[in-house]
Short mmCIF file of C-alpha atoms in Angstrom, two decimals:
data_model
loop_
_atom_site.label_atom_id
_atom_site.label_comp_id
_atom_site.label_asym_id
_atom_site.label_seq_id
_atom_site.Cartn_x
_atom_site.Cartn_y
_atom_site.Cartn_z
CA UNK J 80 -41.18 -71.74 56.42
CA UNK J 81 -41.47 -69.21 53.57
CA UNK J 82 -45.09 -69.31 52.39
CA UNK J 83 -46.58 -67.56 49.37
CA UNK J 84 -50.18 -66.59 50.17
CA UNK J 85 -52.13 -65.85 47.02
CA UNK J 86 -55.05 -63.58 47.85
CA UNK J 87 -53.13 -62.68 51.01
CA UNK J 88 -54.70 -59.21 51.22
CA UNK J 89 -58.24 -60.58 51.10
CA UNK J 90 -60.64 -61.50 53.89
CA UNK J 91 -59.42 -65.00 54.71
CA UNK J 92 -55.95 -64.56 53.24
CA UNK J 93 -55.09 -61.62 55.50
CA UNK J 94 -55.98 -63.69 58.58
CA UNK J 95 -53.84 -66.55 57.25
CA UNK J 96 -50.94 -64.11 56.84
CA UNK J 97 -51.37 -62.91 60.43
CA UNK J 98 -51.47 -66.47 61.74
CA UNK J 99 -48.35 -67.46 59.79
CA UNK J 100 -46.45 -64.45 61.05
CA UNK J 101 -47.53 -65.08 64.64
CA UNK J 102 -46.21 -68.67 64.36
CA UNK J 103 -42.80 -67.46 63.15
CA UNK J 104 -43.22 -68.24 59.45
CA UNK J 105 -42.46 -65.80 56.64
CA UNK J 106 -45.62 -65.07 54.64
CA UNK J 107 -45.33 -63.42 51.23
CA UNK J 108 -48.49 -61.73 49.98
CA UNK J 109 -49.41 -62.10 46.31
CA UNK J 110 -52.59 -60.14 45.69
CA UNK J 111 -53.86 -57.73 43.05
CA UNK J 112 -55.30 -55.59 45.87
CA UNK J 113 -51.75 -54.67 46.85
CA UNK J 114 -50.09 -54.90 43.42
CA UNK J 115 -52.05 -54.88 40.13
CA UNK J 116 -49.25 -56.94 38.59
CA UNK J 117 -49.80 -59.75 41.11
CA UNK J 118 -52.29 -61.64 38.98
CA UNK J 119 -52.27 -65.38 39.59
CA UNK J 120 -53.09 -65.88 35.90
CA UNK J 121 -49.79 -64.27 34.84
CA UNK J 122 -47.09 -66.97 34.52
CA UNK J 123 -44.17 -64.54 34.76
CA UNK J 124 -45.54 -62.80 37.84
CA UNK J 125 -46.26 -66.10 39.59
CA UNK J 126 -42.87 -67.57 38.72
CA UNK J 127 -41.12 -64.52 40.16
CA UNK J 128 -43.16 -64.70 43.37
CA UNK J 129 -42.23 -68.35 43.94
CA UNK J 130 -38.49 -67.73 44.24
CA UNK J 131 -37.24 -69.22 47.51
CA UNK J 132 -40.72 -70.33 48.59
CA UNK J 133 -41.29 -73.54 50.62
CA UNK J 134 -45.08 -73.78 50.30
CA UNK J 135 -48.09 -72.06 48.78
CA UNK J 136 -51.35 -71.22 50.49
CA UNK J 137 -53.74 -70.57 47.59
CA UNK J 138 -56.56 -68.29 48.74
CA UNK J 139 -56.98 -66.20 45.58
CA UNK J 140 -60.36 -66.81 43.95
CA UNK J 141 -63.50 -65.22 42.64
CA UNK J 142 -66.12 -66.20 45.21
CA UNK J 143 -69.88 -66.29 45.65
CA UNK J 144 -72.90 -67.73 43.88
CA UNK J 145 -72.46 -65.48 40.85
CA UNK J 146 -74.99 -64.62 38.17
CA UNK J 147 -76.14 -67.90 36.64
CA UNK J 148 -73.79 -68.64 33.77
CA UNK J 149 -73.39 -65.04 32.60
CA UNK J 150 -70.08 -64.70 34.45
CA UNK J 151 -68.95 -68.31 33.96
CA UNK J 152 -65.93 -67.35 31.86
CA UNK J 153 -64.76 -64.92 34.54
CA UNK J 154 -65.07 -67.55 37.27
CA UNK J 155 -63.19 -70.13 35.21
CA UNK J 156 -60.49 -67.61 34.36
CA UNK J 157 -59.84 -66.50 37.94
CA UNK J 158 -60.30 -69.82 39.69
CA UNK J 159 -59.27 -72.55 37.27
CA UNK J 160 -56.89 -70.86 34.85
CA UNK J 161 -55.30 -69.07 37.80
CA UNK J 162 -54.84 -72.34 39.67
CA UNK J 163 -53.41 -74.06 36.59
CA UNK J 164 -50.87 -71.25 36.07
CA UNK J 165 -49.88 -71.40 39.74
CA UNK J 166 -49.45 -75.19 39.74
CA UNK J 167 -47.37 -75.15 36.55
CA UNK J 168 -45.10 -72.53 38.08
CA UNK J 169 -44.83 -74.54 41.33
CA UNK J 170 -43.82 -77.60 39.32
CA UNK J 171 -41.16 -75.58 37.52
CA UNK J 172 -39.82 -74.07 40.75
CA UNK J 173 -39.92 -77.33 42.71
CA UNK J 174 -42.26 -76.01 45.42
CA UNK J 175 -43.56 -79.20 47.08
CA UNK J 176 -46.47 -78.12 49.32
CA UNK J 177 -49.88 -76.64 48.53
CA UNK J 178 -52.82 -75.73 50.74
CA UNK J 179 -55.89 -74.85 48.70
CA UNK J 180 -58.89 -72.82 49.81
CA UNK J 181 -61.54 -75.36 48.92
CA UNK J 182 -65.26 -75.11 49.59
CA UNK J 183 -68.19 -77.14 50.85
CA UNK J 184 -70.09 -76.07 47.71
CA UNK J 185 -68.52 -79.02 45.87
CA UNK J 186 -71.05 -81.31 47.63
CA UNK J 187 -74.21 -79.59 46.41
CA UNK J 188 -76.84 -80.55 48.94
CA UNK J 189 -75.69 -82.02 52.24
CA UNK J 190 -76.33 -85.49 53.65
CA UNK J 191 -79.94 -86.65 53.88
CA UNK J 192 -81.53 -89.81 55.22
CA UNK J 193 -84.93 -91.27 54.40
CA UNK J 194 -86.66 -93.48 56.99
CA UNK J 195 -87.42 -96.04 54.24
CA UNK J 196 -84.50 -95.72 51.83
CA UNK J 197 -81.56 -94.73 54.01
CA UNK J 198 -79.04 -92.18 52.75
CA UNK J 199 -80.29 -90.53 49.55
CA UNK J 200 -79.17 -87.70 47.29
CA UNK J 201 -82.01 -85.37 46.31
CA UNK J 202 -81.64 -83.46 43.05
CA UNK J 203 -81.86 -79.69 42.61
CA UNK J 204 -85.02 -78.15 44.04
CA UNK J 205 -87.72 -77.30 41.49
CA UNK J 206 -88.65 -73.68 40.84
CA UNK J 207 -92.33 -74.54 41.29
CA UNK J 208 -91.63 -75.91 44.79
CA UNK J 209 -89.57 -72.88 45.77
CA UNK J 210 -92.24 -70.50 44.47
CA UNK J 211 -94.81 -72.37 46.57
CA UNK J 212 -92.67 -72.18 49.71
CA UNK J 213 -91.79 -75.88 49.66
CA UNK J 214 -88.14 -75.58 50.54
CA UNK J 215 -87.23 -78.98 51.98
CA UNK J 216 -85.88 -81.61 49.55
CA UNK J 217 -87.88 -84.85 49.53
CA UNK J 218 -86.79 -88.44 49.05
CA UNK J 219 -86.28 -89.04 45.32
CA UNK J 220 -87.63 -92.59 45.71
CA UNK J 221 -90.76 -92.14 47.83
CA UNK J 222 -91.29 -88.38 48.13
CA UNK J 223 -91.25 -88.46 51.94
CA UNK J 224 -89.52 -86.03 54.30
CA UNK J 225 -85.78 -86.34 54.84
CA UNK J 226 -83.55 -85.83 57.89
CA UNK J 227 -80.46 -83.68 57.23
CA UNK J 228 -77.13 -84.77 58.68
CA UNK J 229 -73.41 -84.05 58.48
CA UNK J 230 -71.64 -84.53 55.15
CA UNK J 231 -68.25 -86.24 55.10
CA UNK J 232 -65.34 -85.77 52.71
CA UNK J 233 -66.09 -89.07 50.96
CA UNK J 234 -69.51 -87.88 49.77
CA UNK J 235 -69.63 -87.74 45.96
CA UNK J 236 -69.35 -84.19 44.61
CA UNK J 237 -72.40 -82.58 43.03
CA UNK J 238 -71.64 -78.89 42.30
CA UNK J 239 -74.85 -76.94 41.69
CA UNK J 240 -73.55 -73.67 40.18
CA UNK J 241 -70.61 -72.24 38.23
CA UNK J 242 -68.65 -71.21 41.31
CA UNK J 243 -69.01 -74.67 42.83
CA UNK J 244 -67.88 -76.27 39.57
CA UNK J 245 -64.71 -74.16 39.50
CA UNK J 246 -63.89 -75.07 43.10
CA UNK J 247 -64.15 -78.77 42.27
CA UNK J 248 -61.98 -78.25 39.19
CA UNK J 249 -59.34 -76.59 41.41
CA UNK J 250 -59.16 -79.77 43.48
CA UNK J 251 -58.77 -81.96 40.41
CA UNK J 252 -55.99 -79.71 39.11
CA UNK J 253 -54.22 -79.83 42.48
CA UNK J 254 -54.52 -83.63 42.59
CA UNK J 255 -53.04 -83.89 39.09
CA UNK J 256 -50.14 -81.61 40.15
CA UNK J 257 -49.48 -83.74 43.25
CA UNK J 258 -49.43 -87.00 41.25
CA UNK J 259 -47.17 -85.50 38.60
CA UNK J 260 -44.64 -83.88 40.93
CA UNK J 261 -44.84 -85.99 44.10
CA UNK J 262 -45.92 -82.89 45.99
CA UNK J 263 -48.49 -82.82 48.77
CA UNK J 264 -51.78 -80.98 48.38
CA UNK J 265 -54.50 -80.26 50.93
CA UNK J 266 -57.91 -78.80 50.14
CA UNK J 267 -59.62 -77.20 53.12
CA UNK J 268 -63.30 -77.27 52.24
CA UNK J 269 -64.42 -74.13 54.01
CA UNK J 270 -67.96 -73.87 55.27
CA UNK J 271 -69.59 -70.47 55.91
CA UNK J 272 -66.64 -68.33 56.99
CA UNK J 273 -67.38 -65.08 58.84
CA UNK J 274 -65.55 -62.59 61.04
CA UNK J 275 -63.72 -59.25 61.19
CA UNK J 276 -62.64 -57.82 57.85
CA UNK J 277 -65.36 -59.54 55.84
CA UNK J 278 -66.25 -57.55 52.72
CA UNK J 279 -69.45 -55.55 53.00
CA UNK J 280 -72.31 -56.49 50.73
CA UNK J 281 -70.92 -56.96 47.27
CA UNK J 282 -72.55 -59.23 44.67
CA UNK J 283 -70.27 -62.03 45.89
CA UNK J 284 -70.34 -61.55 49.66
CA UNK J 285 -71.58 -64.25 52.00
CA UNK J 286 -74.89 -64.13 53.84
CA UNK J 287 -73.24 -63.07 57.10
CA UNK J 288 -71.84 -60.01 55.35
CA UNK J 289 -75.22 -59.08 53.88
CA UNK J 290 -76.88 -59.29 57.31
CA UNK J 291 -74.10 -57.34 59.01
CA UNK J 292 -74.13 -54.66 56.31
CA UNK J 293 -77.89 -54.23 56.63
CA UNK J 294 -77.60 -53.76 60.39
CA UNK J 295 -74.88 -51.15 59.88
CA UNK J 296 -77.33 -49.20 57.71
CA UNK J 297 -80.03 -49.49 60.35
CA UNK J 298 -81.99 -51.98 58.24
CA UNK J 299 -83.42 -55.36 59.14
CA UNK J 300 -81.52 -58.37 57.78
CA UNK J 301 -83.59 -60.02 55.06
CA UNK J 302 -83.62 -63.80 55.37
CA UNK J 303 -84.41 -65.96 52.33
CA UNK J 304 -86.76 -68.96 52.35
CA UNK J 305 -88.06 -69.61 55.87
CA UNK J 306 -84.75 -69.07 57.65
CA UNK J 307 -84.44 -72.73 58.62
CA UNK J 308 -81.61 -73.55 56.21
CA UNK J 309 -78.83 -75.29 58.14
CA UNK J 310 -75.25 -74.10 57.75
CA UNK J 311 -71.94 -74.36 59.61
CA UNK J 312 -70.65 -70.88 60.45
CA UNK J 313 -66.91 -71.02 61.13
CA UNK J 314 -64.85 -68.08 62.36
CA UNK J 315 -62.13 -66.75 60.09
CA UNK J 316 -59.43 -67.05 62.77
CA UNK J 317 -60.25 -70.75 63.11
CA UNK J 318 -59.98 -71.11 59.34
CA UNK J 319 -56.58 -69.41 59.48
CA UNK J 320 -55.32 -71.88 62.10
CA UNK J 321 -56.63 -74.75 59.95
CA UNK J 322 -54.37 -73.46 57.17
CA UNK J 323 -51.45 -73.43 59.61
CA UNK J 324 -52.19 -77.01 60.66
CA UNK J 325 -52.31 -78.13 57.02
CA UNK J 326 -49.05 -76.35 56.15
CA UNK J 327 -47.20 -77.76 59.16
CA UNK J 328 -48.47 -81.35 58.94
CA UNK J 329 -46.96 -84.34 57.15
CA UNK J 330 -49.37 -84.81 54.29
CA UNK J 331 -49.43 -87.64 51.76
CA UNK J 332 -46.96 -87.13 48.93
CA UNK J 333 -48.34 -87.46 45.44
CA UNK J 334 -51.96 -86.98 46.44
CA UNK J 335 -54.58 -84.44 47.46
CA UNK J 336 -56.31 -84.77 50.83
CA UNK J 337 -59.58 -82.93 51.44
CA UNK J 338 -60.72 -81.78 54.87
CA UNK J 339 -64.05 -80.26 55.82
CA UNK J 340 -63.33 -77.07 57.71
CA UNK J 341 -66.28 -76.13 59.87
CA UNK J 342 -67.15 -75.37 63.47
CA UNK J 343 -69.01 -78.64 63.97
CA UNK J 344 -72.02 -76.69 65.30
CA UNK J 345 -74.85 -76.48 62.76
CA UNK J 346 -77.07 -73.40 63.02
CA UNK J 347 -79.84 -72.09 60.84
CA UNK J 348 -79.53 -68.94 58.76
CA UNK J 349 -82.37 -67.47 60.80
CA UNK J 350 -80.49 -68.18 64.05
CA UNK J 351 -77.45 -66.40 62.69
CA UNK J 352 -79.49 -63.37 61.63
CA UNK J 353 -81.18 -63.15 65.05
CA UNK J 354 -77.87 -63.53 66.91
CA UNK J 355 -76.27 -60.76 64.85
CA UNK J 356 -79.27 -58.45 65.25
CA UNK J 357 -79.38 -59.00 69.01
CA UNK J 358 -75.65 -58.36 69.40
CA UNK J 359 -75.86 -55.26 67.20
CA UNK J 360 -78.95 -53.88 68.88
CA UNK J 361 -81.52 -54.58 66.16
CA UNK J 362 -83.57 -54.28 64.07
CA UNK J 363 -85.02 -57.78 64.04
CA UNK J 364 -84.57 -59.90 60.89
CA UNK J 365 -87.37 -60.21 58.34
CA UNK J 366 -88.05 -63.61 56.76
CA UNK J 367 -88.91 -62.86 53.12
CA UNK J 368 -89.75 -66.24 51.62
CA UNK J 369 -87.58 -65.32 48.63
CA UNK J 370 -84.88 -67.60 47.30
CA UNK J 371 -81.81 -67.78 45.08
CA UNK J 372 -81.88 -70.47 42.42
CA UNK J 373 -78.76 -72.57 42.93
CA UNK J 374 -78.74 -72.29 46.72
CA UNK J 375 -78.91 -75.58 48.59
CA UNK J 376 -81.17 -76.19 51.56
CA UNK J 377 -78.90 -77.77 54.16
CA UNK J 378 -75.13 -78.24 54.11
CA UNK J 379 -73.21 -78.87 57.32
CA UNK J 380 -69.84 -80.47 57.79
CA UNK J 381 -68.39 -83.43 59.56
CA UNK J 382 -64.95 -82.02 60.40
CA UNK J 383 -63.81 -85.06 62.40
CA UNK J 384 -61.07 -85.94 59.90
CA UNK J 385 -59.42 -82.52 60.27
CA UNK J 386 -59.52 -82.81 64.04
CA UNK J 387 -58.21 -86.38 64.11
CA UNK J 388 -55.47 -86.15 61.48
CA UNK J 389 -54.19 -82.58 61.93
CA UNK J 390 -55.10 -81.95 65.57
CA UNK J 391 -57.05 -78.80 64.71
CA UNK J 392 -59.79 -77.50 66.99
CA UNK J 393 -61.99 -74.44 66.46
CA UNK J 394 -61.63 -71.93 69.28
CA UNK J 395 -64.35 -69.36 68.60
CA UNK J 396 -67.89 -70.38 69.57
CA UNK J 397 -70.99 -69.25 67.70
CA UNK J 398 -72.25 -66.80 70.32
CA UNK J 399 -68.84 -65.26 70.95
CA UNK J 400 -68.11 -65.00 67.26
CA UNK J 401 -71.41 -63.35 66.40
CA UNK J 402 -71.02 -60.82 69.20
CA UNK J 403 -67.59 -59.87 67.89
CA UNK J 404 -68.74 -59.78 64.26
CA UNK J 405 -71.70 -57.56 65.13
CA UNK J 406 -69.25 -54.82 66.14
CA UNK J 407 -66.37 -55.54 63.80
CA UNK J 408 -65.46 -53.40 60.83
CA UNK J 409 -66.14 -54.53 57.26
CA UNK J 410 -63.94 -53.97 54.25
CA UNK J 411 -65.11 -52.41 50.99
CA UNK J 412 -64.05 -55.26 48.72
#
C-alpha cells in the first residue's frame, strides 16, 4: 500500500513511517520539516502529493494546550483548515482511506461515577477550587466525591480548550468526507503518547517531555496539582502499530470510526515523574501545587474496541517504556 503520511517527519509520524516501511508498505512523507512547500493547507501541494496514493495517515497538527484563545486562529488554521484542504484533495483524487491522529482531549474530563447519582459529567473546575488545592471534581448534583473510571468512545464530547475543539472538528470533517465519498475514516484517539524522539520542552510538548527535559538539565521534574491526576501513557511504537492496524483493516465505508488508543494501564502523573527520575538517576520530582487552567483531572481510556475490532495489542509496558524513555534522545522541535 502507498500511504501518504502528513507530519511524517514529526514525533509520532516518523514512527508510523518506520512501522509502515517495516511491514512492506510504501510511506510517503509530507511534512514542512523536510520541505517548506509541504504545507497541508496548500491545495496544490497536497494534490500533487496524493498522486498514486492508496491511503492517507494524517498526523500533521499543531498540538498542545496552547495559550488560551490567543493562538486560536493558528490552531484552527493548521488543524481544521489543513484537514479540510486534505480531505477535499482526497475526494478529488479518489483516495478512499483515511487514518486520523485523533485525541482523547475531545472528551474533556473522563468518566466519573457518584455513589448516589451514577455516572455524571462534572463541569470545568473552578479557579477558586484550584487555587485552594481542591483538584478533584465533585458530583454536580450532590457535591460528593466521585470515582474516576475508563472513558469509552461513545461518551459525549466535551472539549475544554481550543486544541481539543480543533481535534473534534477534524473528526466531524473526516466523517463528512466519508459520507460524501463513500470512503472509510478512522480516528485513533491517542492518549498520552511518549517515547524516543519526543520533542524537548517546547510550549506545546507533553508532560512526559517536560519531565524528561528537566532531568536532562539536572533539574527536578515539576509536577502540577498534587501529582495524582490519572492518565494513560502509551508508547509511541504502540501508537504506530495502531495506525498500521487501522490502515490494514476493513473499516466501514461511508463513516468514521473512533478508537481510543491507550495502554489500558492508568497511572498518575506523579507515578510517571517518579519512574522517569528513578530510571534517569534523579533528581526526585517536586510537587508544586500549581495548575494549568484547561487541564482536566482524570482521563483514561477504555481501548477494548480497538483490541476487539482491529486485533491491536500494546507491547511496551509502563516500566519498560519509562526506562527506555529516560535514556532516549529528544528532538528539538
